[in-house]
Amino acid sequence: PRTTTTLSLLPNPTPPHMVTSCFSENGDLFLNKCLRLDDGSTIVVFAEFLQQWVNPRIVAMFVTFLVIVLPFFHFSSVSLHSRLSLLSTKRYITHLISLNEYQKMKLVNFLHRMCYSLVLDVAIYAIFRQHRPCTCTDIDIQMMEGGYVQVDPEYKYSHVGSIYGMPSGDAMAGALLGATIIDWSIDASLSGFASKKMVANGSRIVFGTALGIALSLLVAVERVVLGKHSVAQVTVGVMMGFLLHIYQTRFAPQFMIFVDSILQLVLGLIALNVDVALKYNLNDTNNLLSWFIWGLSFQLFVCLMTARHYFFKKERYMSLLKPWYFVERSLKQRTAITLETCMKGADDSIGTVSPEEYETLSEISAAEQKEERPNLTINSTADMAFLLTCFSLLLLVSLLSSIVSAYNWMGR
C-alpha cells in the first residue's frame, strides 16, 4: 500500500520554500518506508556532496587511474635517485618491479571487489525485485495569512532512482571500501612498507578501522536521506559488502576472480532479460542493462590484468614459483607470504633493503655498477603496452553501455 507524507502548516511566518512530498512504495514499516528529507536541508547538502565522491562508479574509475599511473611514480623514483649506487643496481630494479606488481595486484583485487556492487548487485536487483522506496514531487509552498498554501495542485510525481533497490549498490560499495581501508591499515602497520616508527603501531590500525566503519555508515545514511534506498536495502547492502570482502580476501583463491566474473555475467544476462517489468526509454539514465554492461567493462579489465600477472609474465620475484603457487591462494594468504618475505629481506623480496645489504651494495665499484645498470624503460617496468590495451578495451565496452542507454539497444 502507498502512503503519503503530510505537509504541516507552520504557525510562524517563514519565507516561501519548496518541500518534498513522497509516497512510500514499500509500505509504512520503518525498515521499508521512504525517509527522504527536503532538498536544501543541511543533511541533504552533505549527503549530495558525499554522493559525488563515494559511489561505486567514481571509486572504480579512480582505482583504474591508480593502476595506470602507479608505474610512473616508481619509474620517476629511479630517475630521481639514479646517481646513488644502491638505486642503480639490478637488485633495486628487481625490488622496484616486484613492488609495482604487488601494489598493482592489490588495486586490481580491490577493483574486482568493487565490481560486486557494479555487476553482481545489478543482477540481484532483478532477482529480489524490491522497488526503491520513494516516489516524490517538489511542492512550492507560499506563505499566506493564517498559514501556508500549496501553489499548484497539479504535482508530477516521479520515482527516485531506478525501479529496483534491493540491495543498495552504493551501500555495498561503501562497505567494501571501508573494509579495504581497515585491511590496508593493518597491512601497512605490520609490513616493511611502513616507517620504522609505525611498524605494528596500533594507532594506525585504530584510525583505519574508525575511518572504514564511519565511511560505511555515512554512505548508508546518505542513500536513505536522499530517498534512493530504504533502511532495509542499505542494511543488506552493507552486510553483503563486508561479507563479500571477507570472502574475496580470506577464502577465495585468486583463480576465483575468473569464476566470479563468469557467474556474475551469466546471472545478470539471465535475470535482466527475463524480467518483463524492465522497460526503458531512450537516453534512460536508469537503464539497468546499461549499468550492468558498464560494470562488465571493469570486470574485463580485472580478468585480463589478473591473467597477465599470473600466467603470462616471468617476473623475477616469481621466477622460482609456479603460477599456481599464488593463484591457488587467497589474497590474504598471498599478502602474508609477501610480507614474510619482505621482513626476511630475501634477494627478490618486495621489502626494504637491510643495513647489511646496503653496506655490501655500497662497496660495489663504479665499473661494476655501470655493467649492472639495466636498460630500464617504463614499458619493461610495468608492461605498459598491455596495460593500455586493457584500458582501451575497458573504454570500448563502457562506450557500448552508453549506446545501450542512448538507443535502448537490447532492451524493451
mmCIF file of C-alpha atoms in Angstrom:
data_model
loop_
_atom_site.group_PDB
_atom_site.id
_atom_site.type_symbol
_atom_site.label_atom_id
_atom_site.label_comp_id
_atom_site.label_asym_id
_atom_site.label_seq_id
_atom_site.Cartn_x
_atom_site.Cartn_y
_atom_site.Cartn_z
ATOM 1 C CA PRO A 1 0.000 0.000 0.000
ATOM 2 C CA ARG A 2 1.172 3.517 -0.781
ATOM 3 C CA THR A 3 1.245 6.142 1.913
ATOM 4 C CA THR A 4 1.957 9.838 1.595
ATOM 5 C CA THR A 5 3.721 12.249 3.886
ATOM 6 C CA THR A 6 1.645 15.085 5.329
ATOM 7 C CA LEU A 7 2.530 18.745 4.907
ATOM 8 C CA SER A 8 2.291 20.581 8.204
ATOM 9 C CA LEU A 9 1.283 24.264 8.172
ATOM 10 C CA LEU A 10 3.797 26.098 10.299
ATOM 11 C CA PRO A 11 2.314 28.800 12.561
ATOM 12 C CA ASN A 12 5.394 31.037 12.477
ATOM 13 C CA PRO A 13 5.930 33.063 9.277
ATOM 14 C CA THR A 14 8.876 31.951 7.157
ATOM 15 C CA PRO A 15 9.783 32.746 3.528
ATOM 16 C CA PRO A 16 8.224 30.722 0.683
ATOM 17 C CA HIS A 17 10.089 27.484 0.095
ATOM 18 C CA MET A 18 9.994 24.076 -1.565
ATOM 19 C CA VAL A 19 9.090 20.943 0.351
ATOM 20 C CA THR A 20 9.129 17.338 -0.761
ATOM 21 C CA SER A 21 6.048 15.145 -0.734
ATOM 22 C CA CYS A 22 6.637 11.422 -1.211
ATOM 23 C CA PHE A 23 4.805 8.131 -1.494
ATOM 24 C CA SER A 24 6.339 5.135 0.245
ATOM 25 C CA GLU A 25 6.411 2.397 -2.373
ATOM 26 C CA ASN A 26 7.021 -0.449 0.073
ATOM 27 C CA GLY A 27 4.635 0.301 2.933
ATOM 28 C CA ASP A 28 4.815 2.068 6.297
ATOM 29 C CA LEU A 29 7.243 -0.260 8.072
ATOM 30 C CA PHE A 30 10.254 1.791 9.206
ATOM 31 C CA LEU A 31 12.750 -0.528 7.511
ATOM 32 C CA ASN A 32 10.975 -0.166 4.146
ATOM 33 C CA LYS A 33 9.362 3.278 4.118
ATOM 34 C CA CYS A 34 10.589 6.396 2.331
ATOM 35 C CA LEU A 35 12.678 8.602 4.656
ATOM 36 C CA ARG A 36 13.763 11.209 2.145
ATOM 37 C CA LEU A 37 14.435 14.678 3.560
ATOM 38 C CA ASP A 38 13.591 18.019 1.956
ATOM 39 C CA ASP A 39 16.065 19.371 -0.581
ATOM 40 C CA GLY A 40 18.197 22.159 0.818
ATOM 41 C CA SER A 41 18.468 20.832 4.361
ATOM 42 C CA THR A 42 21.972 20.643 5.810
ATOM 43 C CA ILE A 43 21.955 16.858 5.945
ATOM 44 C CA VAL A 44 20.846 16.582 2.310
ATOM 45 C CA VAL A 45 23.522 19.042 1.153
ATOM 46 C CA PHE A 46 26.190 16.953 2.893
ATOM 47 C CA ALA A 47 24.692 13.724 1.510
ATOM 48 C CA GLU A 48 24.746 15.082 -2.047
ATOM 49 C CA PHE A 49 28.385 16.108 -1.589
ATOM 50 C CA LEU A 50 29.293 12.651 -0.287
ATOM 51 C CA GLN A 51 27.430 11.002 -3.167
ATOM 52 C CA GLN A 52 29.670 12.782 -5.684
ATOM 53 C CA TRP A 53 32.845 11.309 -4.237
ATOM 54 C CA VAL A 54 31.938 7.970 -2.671
ATOM 55 C CA ASN A 55 29.972 5.872 -5.121
ATOM 56 C CA PRO A 56 30.981 2.675 -6.932
ATOM 57 C CA ARG A 57 31.473 4.331 -10.315
ATOM 58 C CA ILE A 58 33.777 7.061 -9.041
ATOM 59 C CA VAL A 59 35.754 4.593 -6.913
ATOM 60 C CA ALA A 60 36.147 2.144 -9.823
ATOM 61 C CA MET A 61 37.396 4.869 -12.168
ATOM 62 C CA PHE A 62 39.787 6.238 -9.545
ATOM 63 C CA VAL A 63 41.270 2.795 -8.802
ATOM 64 C CA THR A 64 41.740 2.157 -12.538
ATOM 65 C CA PHE A 65 43.523 5.502 -12.791
ATOM 66 C CA LEU A 66 45.826 4.479 -9.928
ATOM 67 C CA VAL A 67 46.680 1.193 -11.674
ATOM 68 C CA ILE A 68 47.721 3.136 -14.782
ATOM 69 C CA VAL A 69 49.783 5.867 -13.071
ATOM 70 C CA LEU A 70 51.393 3.638 -10.404
ATOM 71 C CA PRO A 71 54.425 2.628 -12.525
ATOM 72 C CA PHE A 72 55.142 6.264 -13.399
ATOM 73 C CA PHE A 73 55.724 7.023 -9.702
ATOM 74 C CA HIS A 74 58.134 4.090 -9.414
ATOM 75 C CA PHE A 75 59.893 4.958 -12.650
ATOM 76 C CA SER A 76 60.346 8.600 -11.636
ATOM 77 C CA SER A 77 61.925 7.497 -8.359
ATOM 78 C CA VAL A 78 64.619 5.636 -10.312
ATOM 79 C CA SER A 79 65.349 8.696 -12.446
ATOM 80 C CA LEU A 80 65.471 10.935 -9.396
ATOM 81 C CA HIS A 81 67.883 8.722 -7.460
ATOM 82 C CA SER A 82 69.853 7.180 -10.317
ATOM 83 C CA ARG A 83 73.024 8.910 -9.088
ATOM 84 C CA LEU A 84 73.024 6.757 -5.945
ATOM 85 C CA SER A 85 74.904 3.488 -6.186
ATOM 86 C CA LEU A 86 72.261 1.484 -4.300
ATOM 87 C CA LEU A 87 69.444 2.614 -6.557
ATOM 88 C CA SER A 88 71.389 1.911 -9.739
ATOM 89 C CA THR A 89 71.747 -1.823 -9.350
ATOM 90 C CA LYS A 90 69.781 -4.731 -10.730
ATOM 91 C CA ARG A 91 68.865 -5.562 -7.160
ATOM 92 C CA TYR A 92 66.893 -2.363 -6.770
ATOM 93 C CA ILE A 93 65.257 -2.739 -10.173
ATOM 94 C CA THR A 94 64.075 -6.195 -9.182
ATOM 95 C CA HIS A 95 62.703 -4.701 -5.979
ATOM 96 C CA LEU A 96 61.024 -1.954 -7.996
ATOM 97 C CA ILE A 97 59.298 -4.294 -10.443
ATOM 98 C CA SER A 98 58.185 -6.556 -7.608
ATOM 99 C CA LEU A 99 56.824 -3.632 -5.623
ATOM 100 C CA ASN A 100 54.894 -2.353 -8.618
ATOM 101 C CA GLU A 101 53.377 -5.787 -9.326
ATOM 102 C CA TYR A 102 52.420 -6.321 -5.701
ATOM 103 C CA GLN A 103 50.723 -2.942 -5.322
ATOM 104 C CA LYS A 104 49.073 -3.241 -8.730
ATOM 105 C CA MET A 105 47.520 -6.586 -7.870
ATOM 106 C CA LYS A 106 46.217 -5.240 -4.569
ATOM 107 C CA LEU A 107 44.459 -2.490 -6.539
ATOM 108 C CA VAL A 108 43.182 -4.957 -9.154
ATOM 109 C CA ASN A 109 41.760 -7.181 -6.409
ATOM 110 C CA PHE A 110 40.057 -4.168 -4.853
ATOM 111 C CA LEU A 111 38.615 -3.256 -8.249
ATOM 112 C CA HIS A 112 37.286 -6.808 -8.520
ATOM 113 C CA ARG A 113 35.508 -6.366 -5.191
ATOM 114 C CA MET A 114 34.028 -3.063 -6.355
ATOM 115 C CA CYS A 115 32.610 -4.950 -9.339
ATOM 116 C CA TYR A 116 30.372 -6.811 -6.906
ATOM 117 C CA SER A 117 28.490 -3.534 -6.453
ATOM 118 C CA LEU A 118 28.612 -2.719 -10.178
ATOM 119 C CA VAL A 119 27.748 -6.108 -11.689
ATOM 120 C CA LEU A 120 26.507 -8.574 -9.085
ATOM 121 C CA ASP A 121 24.295 -6.008 -7.351
ATOM 122 C CA VAL A 122 22.530 -5.069 -10.598
ATOM 123 C CA ALA A 123 21.875 -8.748 -11.320
ATOM 124 C CA ILE A 124 20.471 -9.236 -7.803
ATOM 125 C CA TYR A 125 18.124 -6.270 -8.362
ATOM 126 C CA ALA A 126 16.269 -8.346 -10.942
ATOM 127 C CA ILE A 127 16.076 -11.290 -8.526
ATOM 128 C CA PHE A 128 14.741 -9.531 -5.409
ATOM 129 C CA ARG A 129 12.682 -7.042 -7.477
ATOM 130 C CA GLN A 130 12.014 -4.798 -4.489
ATOM 131 C CA HIS A 131 11.280 -1.233 -5.595
ATOM 132 C CA ARG A 132 13.191 1.743 -4.355
ATOM 133 C CA PRO A 133 11.182 3.348 -1.540
ATOM 134 C CA CYS A 134 10.335 6.832 -2.790
ATOM 135 C CA THR A 135 8.073 8.375 -5.420
ATOM 136 C CA CYS A 136 8.248 12.114 -4.843
ATOM 137 C CA THR A 137 7.466 15.586 -6.065
ATOM 138 C CA ASP A 138 8.667 19.015 -5.001
ATOM 139 C CA ILE A 139 5.841 21.325 -3.908
ATOM 140 C CA ASP A 140 6.106 25.101 -3.901
ATOM 141 C CA ILE A 141 4.735 26.371 -0.583
ATOM 142 C CA GLN A 142 3.732 30.044 -0.296
ATOM 143 C CA MET A 143 3.061 31.859 2.968
ATOM 144 C CA MET A 144 -0.438 33.246 3.307
ATOM 145 C CA GLU A 145 -2.325 34.784 6.190
ATOM 146 C CA GLY A 146 -3.051 32.104 8.731
ATOM 147 C CA GLY A 147 -0.548 29.579 7.383
ATOM 148 C CA TYR A 148 0.663 28.104 4.119
ATOM 149 C CA VAL A 149 -0.984 27.073 0.883
ATOM 150 C CA GLN A 150 0.163 24.788 -1.897
ATOM 151 C CA VAL A 151 0.590 26.921 -5.011
ATOM 152 C CA ASP A 152 -0.015 24.341 -7.736
ATOM 153 C CA PRO A 153 -2.209 21.294 -7.058
ATOM 154 C CA GLU A 154 -1.028 19.562 -10.284
ATOM 155 C CA TYR A 155 2.021 17.799 -8.991
ATOM 156 C CA LYS A 156 4.036 15.392 -11.116
ATOM 157 C CA TYR A 157 5.321 12.511 -9.022
ATOM 158 C CA SER A 158 8.352 10.577 -10.216
ATOM 159 C CA HIS A 159 10.211 7.539 -8.922
ATOM 160 C CA VAL A 160 13.511 8.354 -7.210
ATOM 161 C CA GLY A 161 16.263 6.351 -8.889
ATOM 162 C CA SER A 162 15.917 3.170 -10.904
ATOM 163 C CA ILE A 163 12.997 0.781 -10.476
ATOM 164 C CA TYR A 164 14.704 -1.646 -8.059
ATOM 165 C CA GLY A 165 16.836 -1.001 -4.986
ATOM 166 C CA MET A 166 17.430 -4.223 -3.021
ATOM 167 C CA PRO A 167 20.251 -4.367 -2.029
ATOM 168 C CA SER A 168 21.824 -0.906 -2.176
ATOM 169 C CA GLY A 169 24.838 -0.975 -4.501
ATOM 170 C CA ASP A 170 26.266 2.254 -3.082
ATOM 171 C CA ALA A 171 25.979 0.942 0.485
ATOM 172 C CA MET A 172 27.672 -2.274 -0.645
ATOM 173 C CA ALA A 173 30.460 -0.237 -2.261
ATOM 174 C CA GLY A 174 30.840 1.891 0.877
ATOM 175 C CA ALA A 175 31.240 -1.248 2.989
ATOM 176 C CA LEU A 176 33.740 -2.748 0.520
ATOM 177 C CA LEU A 177 35.756 0.478 0.577
ATOM 178 C CA GLY A 178 35.583 0.720 4.359
ATOM 179 C CA ALA A 179 36.675 -2.899 4.850
ATOM 180 C CA THR A 180 39.564 -2.387 2.423
ATOM 181 C CA ILE A 181 40.743 0.686 4.323
ATOM 182 C CA ILE A 182 40.727 -1.366 7.524
ATOM 183 C CA ASP A 183 42.717 -4.183 5.897
ATOM 184 C CA TRP A 184 45.240 -1.863 4.279
ATOM 185 C CA SER A 185 45.845 -0.012 7.552
ATOM 186 C CA ILE A 186 46.621 -3.345 9.237
ATOM 187 C CA ASP A 187 48.914 -4.475 6.415
ATOM 188 C CA ALA A 188 50.757 -1.137 6.387
ATOM 189 C CA SER A 189 51.323 -1.286 10.143
ATOM 190 C CA LEU A 190 52.744 -4.808 10.036
ATOM 191 C CA SER A 191 54.912 -4.601 6.928
ATOM 192 C CA GLY A 192 58.248 -3.176 5.939
ATOM 193 C CA PHE A 193 56.477 -0.582 3.781
ATOM 194 C CA ALA A 194 55.612 1.438 6.839
ATOM 195 C CA SER A 195 58.037 3.766 8.519
ATOM 196 C CA LYS A 196 60.161 2.070 11.156
ATOM 197 C CA LYS A 197 58.356 4.143 13.776
ATOM 198 C CA MET A 198 54.991 2.948 12.529
ATOM 199 C CA VAL A 199 55.682 -0.802 12.387
ATOM 200 C CA ALA A 200 52.990 -2.635 14.367
ATOM 201 C CA ASN A 201 51.718 0.757 15.552
ATOM 202 C CA GLY A 202 48.239 0.273 16.966
ATOM 203 C CA SER A 203 47.209 3.885 16.356
ATOM 204 C CA ARG A 204 47.293 3.368 12.581
ATOM 205 C CA ILE A 205 45.049 0.305 12.879
ATOM 206 C CA VAL A 206 42.619 2.139 15.168
ATOM 207 C CA PHE A 207 42.456 5.131 12.830
ATOM 208 C CA GLY A 208 41.958 2.921 9.749
ATOM 209 C CA THR A 209 39.243 0.896 11.464
ATOM 210 C CA ALA A 210 37.386 4.014 12.647
ATOM 211 C CA LEU A 211 37.624 5.599 9.194
ATOM 212 C CA GLY A 212 36.405 2.439 7.443
ATOM 213 C CA ILE A 213 33.399 1.969 9.725
ATOM 214 C CA ALA A 214 32.476 5.671 9.634
ATOM 215 C CA LEU A 215 32.649 5.753 5.838
ATOM 216 C CA SER A 216 30.392 2.697 5.550
ATOM 217 C CA LEU A 217 27.786 4.211 7.874
ATOM 218 C CA LEU A 218 27.879 7.644 6.219
ATOM 219 C CA VAL A 219 27.244 6.171 2.771
ATOM 220 C CA ALA A 220 24.315 4.159 4.133
ATOM 221 C CA VAL A 221 22.767 7.242 5.751
ATOM 222 C CA GLU A 222 23.346 9.268 2.570
ATOM 223 C CA ARG A 223 21.345 6.778 0.483
ATOM 224 C CA VAL A 224 18.421 6.885 2.931
ATOM 225 C CA VAL A 225 18.119 10.670 3.349
ATOM 226 C CA LEU A 226 18.303 11.171 -0.425
ATOM 227 C CA GLY A 227 15.405 8.732 -0.858
ATOM 228 C CA LYS A 228 17.418 6.376 -3.052
ATOM 229 C CA HIS A 229 17.106 3.377 -0.719
ATOM 230 C CA SER A 230 15.300 2.221 2.398
ATOM 231 C CA VAL A 231 16.912 1.311 5.713
ATOM 232 C CA ALA A 232 16.485 -2.381 4.901
ATOM 233 C CA GLN A 233 18.106 -2.001 1.486
ATOM 234 C CA VAL A 234 21.204 -0.204 2.815
ATOM 235 C CA THR A 235 21.472 -2.647 5.732
ATOM 236 C CA VAL A 236 21.532 -5.628 3.367
ATOM 237 C CA GLY A 237 23.979 -3.759 1.114
ATOM 238 C CA VAL A 238 26.421 -3.041 3.962
ATOM 239 C CA MET A 239 26.239 -6.621 5.253
ATOM 240 C CA MET A 240 26.832 -8.041 1.777
ATOM 241 C CA GLY A 241 29.743 -5.645 1.261
ATOM 242 C CA PHE A 242 31.587 -6.785 4.388
ATOM 243 C CA LEU A 243 30.810 -10.463 3.747
ATOM 244 C CA LEU A 244 31.983 -10.282 0.132
ATOM 245 C CA HIS A 245 35.171 -8.542 1.257
ATOM 246 C CA ILE A 246 35.910 -11.319 3.742
ATOM 247 C CA TYR A 247 35.094 -13.970 1.138
ATOM 248 C CA GLN A 248 37.331 -12.469 -1.577
ATOM 249 C CA THR A 249 40.309 -11.620 0.640
ATOM 250 C CA ARG A 250 40.304 -14.526 3.134
ATOM 251 C CA PHE A 251 38.780 -17.569 1.486
ATOM 252 C CA ALA A 252 38.574 -17.295 -2.302
ATOM 253 C CA PRO A 253 41.713 -18.349 -4.218
ATOM 254 C CA GLN A 254 42.852 -15.869 -6.825
ATOM 255 C CA PHE A 255 41.515 -18.038 -9.675
ATOM 256 C CA MET A 256 38.004 -17.354 -8.292
ATOM 257 C CA ILE A 257 38.284 -13.906 -9.862
ATOM 258 C CA PHE A 258 37.600 -15.605 -13.203
ATOM 259 C CA VAL A 259 34.875 -17.873 -11.795
ATOM 260 C CA ASP A 260 33.143 -14.963 -10.042
ATOM 261 C CA SER A 261 33.196 -12.888 -13.216
ATOM 262 C CA ILE A 262 31.669 -15.654 -15.347
ATOM 263 C CA LEU A 263 28.955 -16.396 -12.791
ATOM 264 C CA GLN A 264 28.030 -12.717 -12.477
ATOM 265 C CA LEU A 265 27.905 -12.367 -16.266
ATOM 266 C CA VAL A 266 25.583 -15.359 -16.692
ATOM 267 C CA LEU A 267 23.381 -14.409 -13.722
ATOM 268 C CA GLY A 268 22.978 -10.820 -14.898
ATOM 269 C CA LEU A 269 22.210 -11.646 -18.519
ATOM 270 C CA ILE A 270 19.524 -14.118 -17.456
ATOM 271 C CA ALA A 271 17.947 -12.076 -14.642
ATOM 272 C CA LEU A 272 17.852 -8.777 -16.539
ATOM 273 C CA ASN A 273 16.303 -10.338 -19.644
ATOM 274 C CA VAL A 274 13.586 -12.484 -18.056
ATOM 275 C CA ASP A 275 12.145 -9.605 -16.000
ATOM 276 C CA VAL A 276 9.353 -8.174 -18.191
ATOM 277 C CA ALA A 277 8.978 -5.152 -15.883
ATOM 278 C CA LEU A 278 12.316 -3.750 -17.037
ATOM 279 C CA LYS A 279 11.347 -1.315 -19.778
ATOM 280 C CA TYR A 280 13.336 1.770 -20.672
ATOM 281 C CA ASN A 281 13.106 4.940 -22.716
ATOM 282 C CA LEU A 282 15.734 6.432 -24.991
ATOM 283 C CA ASN A 283 18.552 8.127 -23.058
ATOM 284 C CA ASP A 284 17.294 6.498 -19.868
ATOM 285 C CA THR A 285 19.909 7.006 -17.157
ATOM 286 C CA ASN A 286 18.237 4.311 -15.059
ATOM 287 C CA ASN A 287 18.749 1.576 -17.671
ATOM 288 C CA LEU A 288 19.880 -1.397 -15.567
ATOM 289 C CA LEU A 289 21.255 -3.258 -18.586
ATOM 290 C CA SER A 290 23.466 -0.258 -19.363
ATOM 291 C CA TRP A 291 24.659 -0.215 -15.758
ATOM 292 C CA PHE A 292 25.425 -3.934 -15.956
ATOM 293 C CA ILE A 293 27.485 -3.600 -19.151
ATOM 294 C CA TRP A 294 29.361 -0.626 -17.703
ATOM 295 C CA GLY A 295 30.364 -2.763 -14.707
ATOM 296 C CA LEU A 296 31.397 -5.602 -17.029
ATOM 297 C CA SER A 297 33.962 -3.297 -18.647
ATOM 298 C CA PHE A 298 35.846 -3.124 -15.341
ATOM 299 C CA GLN A 299 35.360 -6.844 -14.766
ATOM 300 C CA LEU A 300 37.012 -7.496 -18.138
ATOM 301 C CA PHE A 301 39.923 -5.225 -17.177
ATOM 302 C CA VAL A 302 40.362 -7.122 -13.893
ATOM 303 C CA CYS A 303 40.360 -10.549 -15.581
ATOM 304 C CA LEU A 304 42.885 -9.513 -18.228
ATOM 305 C CA MET A 305 45.243 -7.954 -15.687
ATOM 306 C CA THR A 306 44.997 -10.972 -13.383
ATOM 307 C CA ALA A 307 45.636 -13.486 -16.183
ATOM 308 C CA ARG A 308 48.615 -11.481 -17.399
ATOM 309 C CA HIS A 309 50.099 -11.267 -13.929
ATOM 310 C CA TYR A 310 49.844 -14.943 -13.006
ATOM 311 C CA PHE A 311 50.208 -16.800 -16.292
ATOM 312 C CA PHE A 312 51.942 -14.655 -18.920
ATOM 313 C CA LYS A 313 54.674 -12.770 -17.064
ATOM 314 C CA LYS A 314 58.022 -14.013 -15.761
ATOM 315 C CA GLU A 315 58.876 -11.573 -13.020
ATOM 316 C CA ARG A 316 61.988 -12.233 -11.005
ATOM 317 C CA TYR A 317 60.230 -12.425 -7.678
ATOM 318 C CA MET A 318 58.070 -15.275 -9.081
ATOM 319 C CA SER A 319 60.836 -16.989 -11.049
ATOM 320 C CA LEU A 320 61.204 -19.865 -8.600
ATOM 321 C CA LEU A 321 57.459 -20.400 -8.192
ATOM 322 C CA LYS A 322 54.865 -21.906 -10.479
ATOM 323 C CA PRO A 323 51.984 -19.560 -11.390
ATOM 324 C CA TRP A 324 49.538 -21.689 -9.407
ATOM 325 C CA TYR A 325 51.553 -21.133 -6.220
ATOM 326 C CA PHE A 326 49.839 -17.780 -5.742
ATOM 327 C CA VAL A 327 46.708 -18.213 -7.831
ATOM 328 C CA GLU A 328 45.595 -21.124 -5.641
ATOM 329 C CA ARG A 329 45.818 -18.937 -2.542
ATOM 330 C CA SER A 330 43.586 -16.166 -1.273
ATOM 331 C CA LEU A 331 44.652 -12.527 -1.392
ATOM 332 C CA LYS A 332 45.269 -12.505 2.364
ATOM 333 C CA GLN A 333 47.457 -15.616 2.160
ATOM 334 C CA ARG A 334 49.465 -14.101 -0.667
ATOM 335 C CA THR A 335 49.884 -10.855 1.272
ATOM 336 C CA ALA A 336 51.117 -12.797 4.317
ATOM 337 C CA ILE A 337 53.684 -14.630 2.168
ATOM 338 C CA THR A 338 54.823 -11.359 0.635
ATOM 339 C CA LEU A 339 55.158 -9.588 3.988
ATOM 340 C CA GLU A 340 57.057 -12.520 5.477
ATOM 341 C CA THR A 341 59.476 -12.426 2.549
ATOM 342 C CA CYS A 342 59.692 -8.669 2.932
ATOM 343 C CA MET A 343 60.712 -8.880 6.585
ATOM 344 C CA LYS A 344 63.287 -11.591 5.930
ATOM 345 C CA GLY A 345 64.970 -9.388 3.321
ATOM 346 C CA ALA A 346 65.125 -12.093 0.664
ATOM 347 C CA ASP A 347 67.000 -11.355 -2.542
ATOM 348 C CA ASP A 348 63.885 -10.865 -4.642
ATOM 349 C CA SER A 349 61.680 -9.529 -1.900
ATOM 350 C CA ILE A 350 59.349 -6.583 -2.109
ATOM 351 C CA GLY A 351 60.593 -5.166 1.187
ATOM 352 C CA THR A 352 63.212 -2.600 2.048
ATOM 353 C CA VAL A 353 66.950 -3.312 1.861
ATOM 354 C CA SER A 354 68.533 -4.187 5.198
ATOM 355 C CA PRO A 355 71.502 -2.187 6.583
ATOM 356 C CA GLU A 356 73.846 -5.150 5.980
ATOM 357 C CA GLU A 357 72.745 -5.371 2.348
ATOM 358 C CA TYR A 358 73.205 -1.617 1.979
ATOM 359 C CA GLU A 359 76.824 -1.854 3.151
ATOM 360 C CA THR A 360 77.504 -4.700 0.747
ATOM 361 C CA LEU A 361 75.983 -2.868 -2.193
ATOM 362 C CA SER A 362 77.830 0.316 -1.309
ATOM 363 C CA GLU A 363 81.119 -1.498 -1.846
ATOM 364 C CA ILE A 364 80.333 -2.234 -5.494
ATOM 365 C CA SER A 365 82.778 -0.388 -7.700
ATOM 366 C CA ALA A 366 81.669 2.198 -10.214
ATOM 367 C CA ALA A 367 82.688 -0.104 -13.054
ATOM 368 C CA GLU A 368 80.556 -2.951 -11.693
ATOM 369 C CA GLN A 369 77.605 -0.616 -11.242
ATOM 370 C CA LYS A 370 77.915 0.501 -14.832
ATOM 371 C CA GLU A 371 77.875 -3.097 -16.012
ATOM 372 C CA GLU A 372 74.853 -3.933 -13.850
ATOM 373 C CA ARG A 373 72.820 -0.866 -14.783
ATOM 374 C CA PRO A 374 69.825 -2.212 -16.739
ATOM 375 C CA ASN A 375 68.267 -0.615 -19.754
ATOM 376 C CA LEU A 376 65.120 0.404 -17.877
ATOM 377 C CA THR A 377 62.013 1.723 -19.624
ATOM 378 C CA ILE A 378 58.527 2.352 -18.305
ATOM 379 C CA ASN A 379 57.162 -0.427 -20.518
ATOM 380 C CA SER A 380 59.619 -3.013 -19.206
ATOM 381 C CA THR A 381 58.922 -1.921 -15.645
ATOM 382 C CA ALA A 382 55.138 -2.113 -15.787
ATOM 383 C CA ASP A 383 54.153 -3.766 -19.067
ATOM 384 C CA MET A 384 52.505 -0.509 -20.115
ATOM 385 C CA ALA A 385 51.617 -1.653 -23.629
ATOM 386 C CA PHE A 386 49.435 -4.444 -22.287
ATOM 387 C CA LEU A 387 48.015 -2.208 -19.554
ATOM 388 C CA LEU A 388 46.934 0.457 -22.028
ATOM 389 C CA THR A 389 45.476 -2.204 -24.329
ATOM 390 C CA CYS A 390 43.324 -3.477 -21.465
ATOM 391 C CA PHE A 391 42.262 0.069 -20.661
ATOM 392 C CA SER A 392 41.278 0.620 -24.309
ATOM 393 C CA LEU A 393 39.064 -2.481 -24.183
ATOM 394 C CA LEU A 394 37.514 -1.137 -20.985
ATOM 395 C CA LEU A 395 36.660 2.109 -22.765
ATOM 396 C CA LEU A 396 35.117 0.265 -25.712
ATOM 397 C CA VAL A 397 32.814 -1.810 -23.500
ATOM 398 C CA SER A 398 31.842 1.230 -21.448
ATOM 399 C CA LEU A 399 31.055 3.004 -24.730
ATOM 400 C CA LEU A 400 28.727 0.104 -25.561
ATOM 401 C CA SER A 401 26.916 0.714 -22.268
ATOM 402 C CA SER A 402 26.374 4.355 -23.249
ATOM 403 C CA ILE A 403 24.998 3.274 -26.628
ATOM 404 C CA VAL A 404 22.637 0.818 -24.918
ATOM 405 C CA SER A 405 21.356 3.630 -22.706
ATOM 406 C CA ALA A 406 21.031 6.174 -25.520
ATOM 407 C CA TYR A 407 19.311 3.951 -28.101
ATOM 408 C CA ASN A 408 17.818 1.299 -25.794
ATOM 409 C CA TRP A 409 19.701 -1.483 -27.556
ATOM 410 C CA MET A 410 18.921 -4.986 -26.361
ATOM 411 C CA GLY A 411 16.085 -3.540 -24.277
ATOM 412 C CA ARG A 412 12.320 -3.389 -24.435
#
